[in-house]
Tab-separated table of C-alpha atoms in Angstrom:
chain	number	residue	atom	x	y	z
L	1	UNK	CA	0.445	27.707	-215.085
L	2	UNK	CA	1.679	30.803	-216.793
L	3	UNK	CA	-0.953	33.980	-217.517
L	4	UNK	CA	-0.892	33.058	-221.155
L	5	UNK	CA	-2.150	29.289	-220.366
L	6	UNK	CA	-4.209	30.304	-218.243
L	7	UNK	CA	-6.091	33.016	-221.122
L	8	UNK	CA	-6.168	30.270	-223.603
L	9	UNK	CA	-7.067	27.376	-221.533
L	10	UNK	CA	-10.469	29.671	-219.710
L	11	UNK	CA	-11.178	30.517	-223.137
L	12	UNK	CA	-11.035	34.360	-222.471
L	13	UNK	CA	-9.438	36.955	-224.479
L	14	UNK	CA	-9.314	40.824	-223.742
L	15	UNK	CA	-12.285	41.263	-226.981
L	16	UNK	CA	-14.267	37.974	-226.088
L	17	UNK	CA	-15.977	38.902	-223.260
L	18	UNK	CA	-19.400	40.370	-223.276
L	19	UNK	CA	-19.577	43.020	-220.771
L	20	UNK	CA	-22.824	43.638	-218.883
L	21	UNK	CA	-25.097	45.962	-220.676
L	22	UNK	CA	-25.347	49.217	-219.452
L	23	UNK	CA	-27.307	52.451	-220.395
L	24	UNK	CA	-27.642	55.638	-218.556
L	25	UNK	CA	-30.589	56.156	-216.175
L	26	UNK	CA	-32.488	59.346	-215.438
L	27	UNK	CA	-34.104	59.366	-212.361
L	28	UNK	CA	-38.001	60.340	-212.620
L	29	UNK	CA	-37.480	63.582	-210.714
L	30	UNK	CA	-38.978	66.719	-211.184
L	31	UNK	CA	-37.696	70.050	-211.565
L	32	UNK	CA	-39.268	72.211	-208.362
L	33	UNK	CA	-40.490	69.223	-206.839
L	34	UNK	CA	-40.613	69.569	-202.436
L	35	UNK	CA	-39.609	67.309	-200.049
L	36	UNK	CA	-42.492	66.029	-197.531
L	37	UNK	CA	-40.140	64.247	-194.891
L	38	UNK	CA	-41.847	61.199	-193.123
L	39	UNK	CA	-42.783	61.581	-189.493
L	40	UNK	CA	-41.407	57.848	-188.430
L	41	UNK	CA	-37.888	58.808	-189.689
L	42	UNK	CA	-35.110	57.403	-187.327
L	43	UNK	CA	-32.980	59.453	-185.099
L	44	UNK	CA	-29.910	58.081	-186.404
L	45	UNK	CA	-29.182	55.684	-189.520
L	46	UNK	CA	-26.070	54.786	-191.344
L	47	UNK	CA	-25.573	54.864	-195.153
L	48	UNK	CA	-28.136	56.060	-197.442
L	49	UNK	CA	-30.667	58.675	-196.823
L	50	UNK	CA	-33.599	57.673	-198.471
L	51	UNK	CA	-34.890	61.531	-198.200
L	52	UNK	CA	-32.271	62.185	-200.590
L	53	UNK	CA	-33.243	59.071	-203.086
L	54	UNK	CA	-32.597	60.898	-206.435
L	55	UNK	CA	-29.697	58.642	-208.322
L	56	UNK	CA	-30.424	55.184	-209.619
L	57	UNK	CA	-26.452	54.478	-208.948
L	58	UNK	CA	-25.219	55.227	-204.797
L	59	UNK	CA	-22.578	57.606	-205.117
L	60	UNK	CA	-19.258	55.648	-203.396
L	61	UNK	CA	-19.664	58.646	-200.784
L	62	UNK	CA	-22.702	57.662	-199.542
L	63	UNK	CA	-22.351	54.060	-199.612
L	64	UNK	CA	-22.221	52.007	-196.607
L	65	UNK	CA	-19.784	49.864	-195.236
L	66	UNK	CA	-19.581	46.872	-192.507
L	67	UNK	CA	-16.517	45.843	-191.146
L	68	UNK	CA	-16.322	42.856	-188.852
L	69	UNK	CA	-12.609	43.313	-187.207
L	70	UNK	CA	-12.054	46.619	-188.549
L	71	UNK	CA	-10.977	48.131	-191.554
L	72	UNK	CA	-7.731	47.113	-192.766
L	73	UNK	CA	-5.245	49.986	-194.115
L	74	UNK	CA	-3.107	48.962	-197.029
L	75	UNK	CA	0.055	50.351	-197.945
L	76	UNK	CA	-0.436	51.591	-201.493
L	77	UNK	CA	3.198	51.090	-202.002
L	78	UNK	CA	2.524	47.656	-200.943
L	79	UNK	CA	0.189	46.347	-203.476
L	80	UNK	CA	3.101	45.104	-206.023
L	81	UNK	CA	3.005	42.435	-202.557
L	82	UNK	CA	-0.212	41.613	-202.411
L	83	UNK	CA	-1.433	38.122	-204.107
L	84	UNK	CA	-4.988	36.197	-204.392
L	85	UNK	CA	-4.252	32.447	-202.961
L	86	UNK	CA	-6.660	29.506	-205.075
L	87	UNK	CA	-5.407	26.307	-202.962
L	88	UNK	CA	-7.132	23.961	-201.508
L	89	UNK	CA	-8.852	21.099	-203.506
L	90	UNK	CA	-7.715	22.306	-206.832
L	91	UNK	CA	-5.392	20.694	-209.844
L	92	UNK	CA	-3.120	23.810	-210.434
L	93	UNK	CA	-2.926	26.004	-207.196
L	94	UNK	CA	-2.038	29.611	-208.378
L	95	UNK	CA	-0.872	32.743	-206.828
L	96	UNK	CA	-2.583	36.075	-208.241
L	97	UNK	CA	-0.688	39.923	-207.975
L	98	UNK	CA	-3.733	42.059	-208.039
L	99	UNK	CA	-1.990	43.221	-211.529
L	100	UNK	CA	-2.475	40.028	-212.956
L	101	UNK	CA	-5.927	40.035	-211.738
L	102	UNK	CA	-6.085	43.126	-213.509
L	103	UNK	CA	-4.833	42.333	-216.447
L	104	UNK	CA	-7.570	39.634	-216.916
L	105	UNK	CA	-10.952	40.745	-219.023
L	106	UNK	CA	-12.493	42.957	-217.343
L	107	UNK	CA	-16.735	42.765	-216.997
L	108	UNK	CA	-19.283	44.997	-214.798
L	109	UNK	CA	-22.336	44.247	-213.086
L	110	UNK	CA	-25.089	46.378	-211.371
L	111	UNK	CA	-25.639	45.513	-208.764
L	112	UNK	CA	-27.573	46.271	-205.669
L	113	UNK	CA	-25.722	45.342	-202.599
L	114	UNK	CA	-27.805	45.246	-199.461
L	115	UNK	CA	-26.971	44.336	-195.784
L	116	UNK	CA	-28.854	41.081	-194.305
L	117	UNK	CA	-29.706	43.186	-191.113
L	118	UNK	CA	-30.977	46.389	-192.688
L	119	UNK	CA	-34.239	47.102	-191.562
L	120	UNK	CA	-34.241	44.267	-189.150
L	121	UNK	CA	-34.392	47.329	-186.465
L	122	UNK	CA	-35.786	50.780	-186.495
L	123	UNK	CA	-32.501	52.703	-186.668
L	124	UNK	CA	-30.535	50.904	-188.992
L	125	UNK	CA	-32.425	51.468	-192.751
L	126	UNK	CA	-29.457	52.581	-195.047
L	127	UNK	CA	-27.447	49.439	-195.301
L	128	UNK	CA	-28.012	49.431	-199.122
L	129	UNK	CA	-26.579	50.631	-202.328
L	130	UNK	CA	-26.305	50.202	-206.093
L	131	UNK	CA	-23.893	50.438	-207.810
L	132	UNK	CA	-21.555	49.242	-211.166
L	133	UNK	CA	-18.949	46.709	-210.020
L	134	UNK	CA	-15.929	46.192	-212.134
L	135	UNK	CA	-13.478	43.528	-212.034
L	136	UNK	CA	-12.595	39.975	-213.224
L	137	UNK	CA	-15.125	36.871	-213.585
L	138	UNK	CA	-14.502	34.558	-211.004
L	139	UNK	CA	-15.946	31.636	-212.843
L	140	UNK	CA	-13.146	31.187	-215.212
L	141	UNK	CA	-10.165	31.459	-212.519
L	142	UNK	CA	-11.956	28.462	-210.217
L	143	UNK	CA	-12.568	26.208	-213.925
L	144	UNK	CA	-8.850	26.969	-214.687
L	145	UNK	CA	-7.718	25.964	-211.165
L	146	UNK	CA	-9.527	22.804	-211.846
L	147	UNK	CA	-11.723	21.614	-208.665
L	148	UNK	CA	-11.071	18.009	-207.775
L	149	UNK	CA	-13.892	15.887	-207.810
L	150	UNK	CA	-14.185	15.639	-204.009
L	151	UNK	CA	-14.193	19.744	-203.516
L	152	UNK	CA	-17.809	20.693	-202.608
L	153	UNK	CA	-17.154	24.401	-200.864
L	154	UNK	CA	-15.226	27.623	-201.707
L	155	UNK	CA	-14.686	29.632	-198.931
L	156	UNK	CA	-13.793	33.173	-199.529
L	157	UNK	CA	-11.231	34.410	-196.803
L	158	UNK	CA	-10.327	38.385	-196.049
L	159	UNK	CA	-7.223	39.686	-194.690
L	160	UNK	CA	-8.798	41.257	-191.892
L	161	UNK	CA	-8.721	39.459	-188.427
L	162	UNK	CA	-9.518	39.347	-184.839
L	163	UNK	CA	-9.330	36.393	-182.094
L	164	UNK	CA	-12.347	34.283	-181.725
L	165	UNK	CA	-12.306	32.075	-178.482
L	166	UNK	CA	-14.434	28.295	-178.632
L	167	UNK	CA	-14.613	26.596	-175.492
L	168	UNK	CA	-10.966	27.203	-174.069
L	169	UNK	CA	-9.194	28.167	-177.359
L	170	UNK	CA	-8.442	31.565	-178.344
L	171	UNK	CA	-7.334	31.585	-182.115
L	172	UNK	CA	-6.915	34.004	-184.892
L	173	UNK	CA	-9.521	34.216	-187.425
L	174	UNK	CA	-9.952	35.816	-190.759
L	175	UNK	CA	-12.915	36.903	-191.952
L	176	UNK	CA	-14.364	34.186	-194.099
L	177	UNK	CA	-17.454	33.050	-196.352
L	178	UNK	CA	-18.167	30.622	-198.041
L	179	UNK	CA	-20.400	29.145	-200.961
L	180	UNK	CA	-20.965	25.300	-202.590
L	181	UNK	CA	-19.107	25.238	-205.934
L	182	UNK	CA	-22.568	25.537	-208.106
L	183	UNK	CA	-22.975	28.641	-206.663
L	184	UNK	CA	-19.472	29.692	-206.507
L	185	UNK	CA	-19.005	29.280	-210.455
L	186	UNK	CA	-22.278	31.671	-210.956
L	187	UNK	CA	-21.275	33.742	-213.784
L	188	UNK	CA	-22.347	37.043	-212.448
L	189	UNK	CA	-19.625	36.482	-209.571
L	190	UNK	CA	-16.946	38.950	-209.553
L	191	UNK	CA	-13.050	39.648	-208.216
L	192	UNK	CA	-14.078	43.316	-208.119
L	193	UNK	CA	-11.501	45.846	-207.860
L	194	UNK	CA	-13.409	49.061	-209.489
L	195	UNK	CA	-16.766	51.104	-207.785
L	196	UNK	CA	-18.839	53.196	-210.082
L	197	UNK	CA	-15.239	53.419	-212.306
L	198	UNK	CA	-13.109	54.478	-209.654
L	199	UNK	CA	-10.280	51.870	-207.451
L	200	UNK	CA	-11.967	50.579	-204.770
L	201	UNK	CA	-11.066	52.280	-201.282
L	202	UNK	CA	-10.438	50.805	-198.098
L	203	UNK	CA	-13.651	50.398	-196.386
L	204	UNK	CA	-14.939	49.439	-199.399
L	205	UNK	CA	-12.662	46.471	-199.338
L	206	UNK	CA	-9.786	47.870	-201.559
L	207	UNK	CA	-7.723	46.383	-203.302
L	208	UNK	CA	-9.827	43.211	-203.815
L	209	UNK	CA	-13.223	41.964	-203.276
L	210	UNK	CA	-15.781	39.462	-204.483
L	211	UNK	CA	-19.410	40.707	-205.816
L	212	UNK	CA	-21.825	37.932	-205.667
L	213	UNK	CA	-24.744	39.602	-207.383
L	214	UNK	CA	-28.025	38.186	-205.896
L	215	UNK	CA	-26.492	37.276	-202.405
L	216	UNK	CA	-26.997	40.117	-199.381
L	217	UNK	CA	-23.487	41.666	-198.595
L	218	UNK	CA	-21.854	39.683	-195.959
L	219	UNK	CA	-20.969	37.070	-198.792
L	220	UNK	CA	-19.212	39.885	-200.726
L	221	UNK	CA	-16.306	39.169	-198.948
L	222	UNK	CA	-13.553	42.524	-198.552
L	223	UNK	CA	-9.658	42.485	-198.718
L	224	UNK	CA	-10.154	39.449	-200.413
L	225	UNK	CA	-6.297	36.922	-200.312
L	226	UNK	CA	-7.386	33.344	-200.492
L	227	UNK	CA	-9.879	31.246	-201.961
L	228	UNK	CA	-9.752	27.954	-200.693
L	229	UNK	CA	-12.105	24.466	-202.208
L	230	UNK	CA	-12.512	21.851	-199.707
L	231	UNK	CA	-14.762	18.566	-199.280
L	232	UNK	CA	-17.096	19.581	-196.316
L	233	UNK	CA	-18.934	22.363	-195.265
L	234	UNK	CA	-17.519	25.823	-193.705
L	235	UNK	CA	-18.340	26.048	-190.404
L	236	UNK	CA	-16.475	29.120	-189.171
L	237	UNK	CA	-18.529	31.790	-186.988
L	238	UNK	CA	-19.255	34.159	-189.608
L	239	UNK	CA	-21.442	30.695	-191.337
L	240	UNK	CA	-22.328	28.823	-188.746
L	241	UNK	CA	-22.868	30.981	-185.390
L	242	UNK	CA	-22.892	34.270	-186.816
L	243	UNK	CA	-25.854	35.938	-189.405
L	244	UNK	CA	-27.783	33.403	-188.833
L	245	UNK	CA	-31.255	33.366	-188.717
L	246	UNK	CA	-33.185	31.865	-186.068
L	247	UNK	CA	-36.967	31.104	-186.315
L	248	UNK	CA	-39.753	28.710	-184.904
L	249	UNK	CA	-41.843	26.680	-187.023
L	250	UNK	CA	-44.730	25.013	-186.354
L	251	UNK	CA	-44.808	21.107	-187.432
L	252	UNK	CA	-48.630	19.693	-188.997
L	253	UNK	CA	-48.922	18.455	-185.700
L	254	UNK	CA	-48.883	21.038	-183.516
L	255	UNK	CA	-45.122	20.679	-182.391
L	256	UNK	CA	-43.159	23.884	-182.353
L	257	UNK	CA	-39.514	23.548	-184.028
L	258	UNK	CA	-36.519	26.115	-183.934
L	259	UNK	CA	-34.810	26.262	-187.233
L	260	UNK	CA	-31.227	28.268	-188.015
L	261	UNK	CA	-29.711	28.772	-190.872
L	262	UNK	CA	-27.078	30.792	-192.387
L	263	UNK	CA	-27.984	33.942	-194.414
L	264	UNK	CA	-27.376	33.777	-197.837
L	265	UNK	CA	-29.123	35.320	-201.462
L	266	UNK	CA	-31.698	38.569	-200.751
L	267	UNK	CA	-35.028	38.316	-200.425
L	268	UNK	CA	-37.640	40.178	-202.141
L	269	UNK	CA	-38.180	43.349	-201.246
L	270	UNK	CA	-39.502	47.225	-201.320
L	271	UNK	CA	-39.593	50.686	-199.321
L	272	UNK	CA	-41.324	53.854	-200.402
L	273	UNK	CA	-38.297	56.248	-200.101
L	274	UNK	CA	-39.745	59.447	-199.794
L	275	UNK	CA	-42.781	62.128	-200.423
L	276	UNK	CA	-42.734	65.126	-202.879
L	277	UNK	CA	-45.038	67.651	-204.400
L	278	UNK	CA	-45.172	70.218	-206.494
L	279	UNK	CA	-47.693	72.655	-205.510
L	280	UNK	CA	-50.867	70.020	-204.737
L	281	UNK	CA	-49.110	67.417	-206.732
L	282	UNK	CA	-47.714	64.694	-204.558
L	283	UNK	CA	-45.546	62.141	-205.402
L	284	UNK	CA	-44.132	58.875	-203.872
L	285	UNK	CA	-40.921	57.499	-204.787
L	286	UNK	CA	-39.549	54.124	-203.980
L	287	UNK	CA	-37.520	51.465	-204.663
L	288	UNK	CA	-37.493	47.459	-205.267
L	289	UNK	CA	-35.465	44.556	-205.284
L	290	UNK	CA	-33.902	40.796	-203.758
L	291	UNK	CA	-35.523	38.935	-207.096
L	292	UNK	CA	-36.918	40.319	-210.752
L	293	UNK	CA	-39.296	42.422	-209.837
L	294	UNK	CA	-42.374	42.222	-212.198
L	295	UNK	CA	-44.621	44.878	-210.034
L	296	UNK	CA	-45.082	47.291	-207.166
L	297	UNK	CA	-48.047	47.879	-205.252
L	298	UNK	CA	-48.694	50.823	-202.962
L	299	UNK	CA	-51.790	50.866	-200.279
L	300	UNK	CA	-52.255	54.186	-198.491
L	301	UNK	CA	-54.216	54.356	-194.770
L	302	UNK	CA	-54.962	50.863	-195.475
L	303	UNK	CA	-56.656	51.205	-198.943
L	304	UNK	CA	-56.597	49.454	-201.683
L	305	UNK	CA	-53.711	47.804	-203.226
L	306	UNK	CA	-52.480	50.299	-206.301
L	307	UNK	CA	-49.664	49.582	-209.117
L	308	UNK	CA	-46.932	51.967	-208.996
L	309	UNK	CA	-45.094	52.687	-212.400
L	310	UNK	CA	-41.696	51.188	-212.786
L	311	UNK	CA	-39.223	53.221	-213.844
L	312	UNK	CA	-35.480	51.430	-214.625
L	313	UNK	CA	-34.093	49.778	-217.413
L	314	UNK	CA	-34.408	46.279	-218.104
L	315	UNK	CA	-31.126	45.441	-218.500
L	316	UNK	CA	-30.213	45.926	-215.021
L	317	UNK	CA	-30.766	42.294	-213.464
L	318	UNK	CA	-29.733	42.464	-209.742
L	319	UNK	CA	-30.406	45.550	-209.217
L	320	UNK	CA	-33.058	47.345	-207.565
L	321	UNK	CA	-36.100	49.035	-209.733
L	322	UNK	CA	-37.250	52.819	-208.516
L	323	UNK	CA	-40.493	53.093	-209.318
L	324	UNK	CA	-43.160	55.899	-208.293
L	325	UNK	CA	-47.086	56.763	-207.581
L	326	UNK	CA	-49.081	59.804	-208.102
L	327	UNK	CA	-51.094	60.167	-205.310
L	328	UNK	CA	-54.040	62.277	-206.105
L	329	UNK	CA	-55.408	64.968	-203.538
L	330	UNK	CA	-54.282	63.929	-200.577
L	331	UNK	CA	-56.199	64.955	-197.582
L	332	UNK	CA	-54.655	66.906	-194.688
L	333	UNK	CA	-53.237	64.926	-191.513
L	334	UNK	CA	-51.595	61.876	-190.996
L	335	UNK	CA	-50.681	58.639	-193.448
L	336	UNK	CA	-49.575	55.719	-193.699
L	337	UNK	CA	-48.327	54.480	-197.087
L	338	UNK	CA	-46.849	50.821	-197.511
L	339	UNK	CA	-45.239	48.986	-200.281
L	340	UNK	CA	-45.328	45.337	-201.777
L	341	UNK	CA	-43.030	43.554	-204.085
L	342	UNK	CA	-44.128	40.921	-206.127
L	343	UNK	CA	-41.884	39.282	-208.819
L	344	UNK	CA	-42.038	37.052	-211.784
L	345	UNK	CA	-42.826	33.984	-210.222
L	346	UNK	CA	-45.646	35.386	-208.277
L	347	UNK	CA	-44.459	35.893	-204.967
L	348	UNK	CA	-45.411	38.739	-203.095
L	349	UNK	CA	-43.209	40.685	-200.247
L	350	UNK	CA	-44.488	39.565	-197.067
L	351	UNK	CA	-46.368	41.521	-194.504
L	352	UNK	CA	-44.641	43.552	-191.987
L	353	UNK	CA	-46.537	41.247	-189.018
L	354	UNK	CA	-46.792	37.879	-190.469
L	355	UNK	CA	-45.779	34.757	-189.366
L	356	UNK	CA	-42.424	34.456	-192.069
L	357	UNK	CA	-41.214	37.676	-190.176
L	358	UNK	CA	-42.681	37.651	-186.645
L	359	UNK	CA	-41.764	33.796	-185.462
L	360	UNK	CA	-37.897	34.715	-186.707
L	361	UNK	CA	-36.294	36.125	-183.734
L	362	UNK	CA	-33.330	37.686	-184.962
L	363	UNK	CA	-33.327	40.741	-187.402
L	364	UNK	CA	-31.198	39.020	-190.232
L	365	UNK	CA	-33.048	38.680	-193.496
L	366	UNK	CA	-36.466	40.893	-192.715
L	367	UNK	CA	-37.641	41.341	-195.857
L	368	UNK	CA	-41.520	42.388	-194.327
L	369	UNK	CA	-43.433	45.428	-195.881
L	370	UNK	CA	-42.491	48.543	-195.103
L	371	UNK	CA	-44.722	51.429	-193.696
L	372	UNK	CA	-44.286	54.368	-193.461
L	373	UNK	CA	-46.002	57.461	-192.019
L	374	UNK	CA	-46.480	61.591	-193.326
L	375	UNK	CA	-48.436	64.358	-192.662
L	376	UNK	CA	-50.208	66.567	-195.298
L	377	UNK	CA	-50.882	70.221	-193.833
């Protein structure tokens, strides 16, 4: 199926698709505003420092990255080689140039894009960014492909790859993810080749990658070369041995279950970011996300719960909301302050020590408040 087929059968033209809405966002500082660092502050972290939370986009610089067998160099001078496989369980297998890709409509998407593990142990709290994704709907290229009747997964694969060894095999692997076709043709999915407007680099999975707004990052698969529909379930380690959570339950009876399952969409979640003041006027910035947020609740040494004001646009749907609290005359020593996320359907964050977070015994997916701890002099 020729390009031109391919734009009239989707349905897409260059002026037909509505691109995400998008308005610039000033962040609620203030001028001469000081710093109070928290006291609990890891020795080391990777990624973002929340001390320096001040943009509602991550610049690409200080954006994190996760590689699972390294980070691939690509030959610039190599790209005119480089193709996007759809096989698999499909009517009209195509090959993609990443030209063609570009060539499609183009859409963006804000998204925040946050690793399953972060905060799942004390030195690892930057694994999270926002930013504006560009690239081409995915949606459209998997309808056009046409997915047999029998095809009930997409798995995503990258071009990077190590040897995995089960039982007495040893075997190459790519990196691979995968999704059921509902949520595979989510419109908000992207073929992303563009970060905050500027080509994707390497470690940021250059020249190709999918976005999967409202999934945690290890489905955003990087160096992205096949797509692949079959009629069972993906079982490969990165699904099925690897991020995966592991938790006991306890049955109405009394009988205590283990249950595992792969990680997939975020959960809700906040952090209070950081501390300033000017002069004896102290402020607490934070920031909120993993489902539409409706409001944030801050309770300081244990207090009462109080409503923090949210501060980003609407029209920003997966990603996170900064938001910020006043706090009044604070008295001198040591705080704690903690955050809670509830959204639109009523759920609330849950607590740091409860029984979602504390019977799962791997860090994947912890999602439980967040304290945090300062000192007023």
């Amino acid at each position: 199926m020729d390009r031109r087929h391919f734009l009239e059968k989707s349905g897409l033209t260059l002026t037909g698709l509505l691109l995400s809405p998008w308005a610039l966002y000033a962040f609620p500082n203030r001028e001469g505003e000081e710093l109070i660092p928290f006291i609990d502050e890891p020795e080391s972290n990777r990624g973002l420092d929340w001390h320096k939370f001040d943009t509602f986009i991550t610049p690409n610089k200080d954006f994190f990255h996760v590689s699972h067998y390294g980070v691939p160099k690509i030959d610039p001078t190599e790209l005119s080689n480089w193709n996007l496989e759809i096989s698999g369980l499909v009517d009209n297998p195509i090959t993609w140039t990443i030209e063609e890709i570009k060539s499609l409509p183009k859409t963006e998407v804000t998204y925040t894009l946050e690793c399953s593990g972060n905060h799942g142990f004390p030195t690892f709290t930057g694994a999270i960014g926002n930013a504006k994704w560009g690239g081409t709907p995915l949606a459209p290229i998997l309808k056009t492909a046409g997915i047999k009747e029998n095809g009930i997964e997409v798995i995503f694969f990258g071009y990077d790859s190590g040897e995995e060894k089960r039982r007495d095999i040893t075997m190459k692997q790519n990196f691979a993810r995968s999704m059921s076709v509902e949520e595979a043709l989510q419109e908000s999915h992207l073929l992303c080749y563009e970060m905050n407007g500027e080509p994707l680099i390497d470690k940021h999975g250059a020249p190709l990658r999918l976005i999967a707004p409202g999934w945690y990052g290890i489905a955003c698969v990087k160096w992205l070369n096949r797509i692949e529909i079959r009629d069972r379930r993906f079982m490969g380690r990165f699904m099925a041995r690897d991020y995966v959570t592991i938790r006991k339950e306890t049955r109405p009876n009394g009988e205590t279950v283990w249950m595992e399952t792969s990680v997939g969409k975020t959960q809700l979640k906040s952090i209070p970011a950081k501390v300033t003041r000017i002069g004896d006027e102290y402020r607490i910035y934070g920031a909120a996300w993993g489902a539409p947020i409706k409001t944030v609740e801050l309770s300081i040494d244990g207090g009462p719960w109080q409503t923090a004001e949210i501060d980003t646009v609407e029209d920003a749907e997966y990603a996170w909301k900064v938001w910020h609290y006043n706090w009044n005359n604070p008295s001198p020593g040591v705080h704690t302050i903690v955050s809670r996320s509830i959204d639109t359907k009523g759920n609330i964050q849950p607590e740091g020590d409860s029984a979602h977070i504390a019977d799962k015994e791997t860090y994947w997916e912890s999602n439980g408040q967040i304290t945090r701890k300062i000192r007023i002099e």
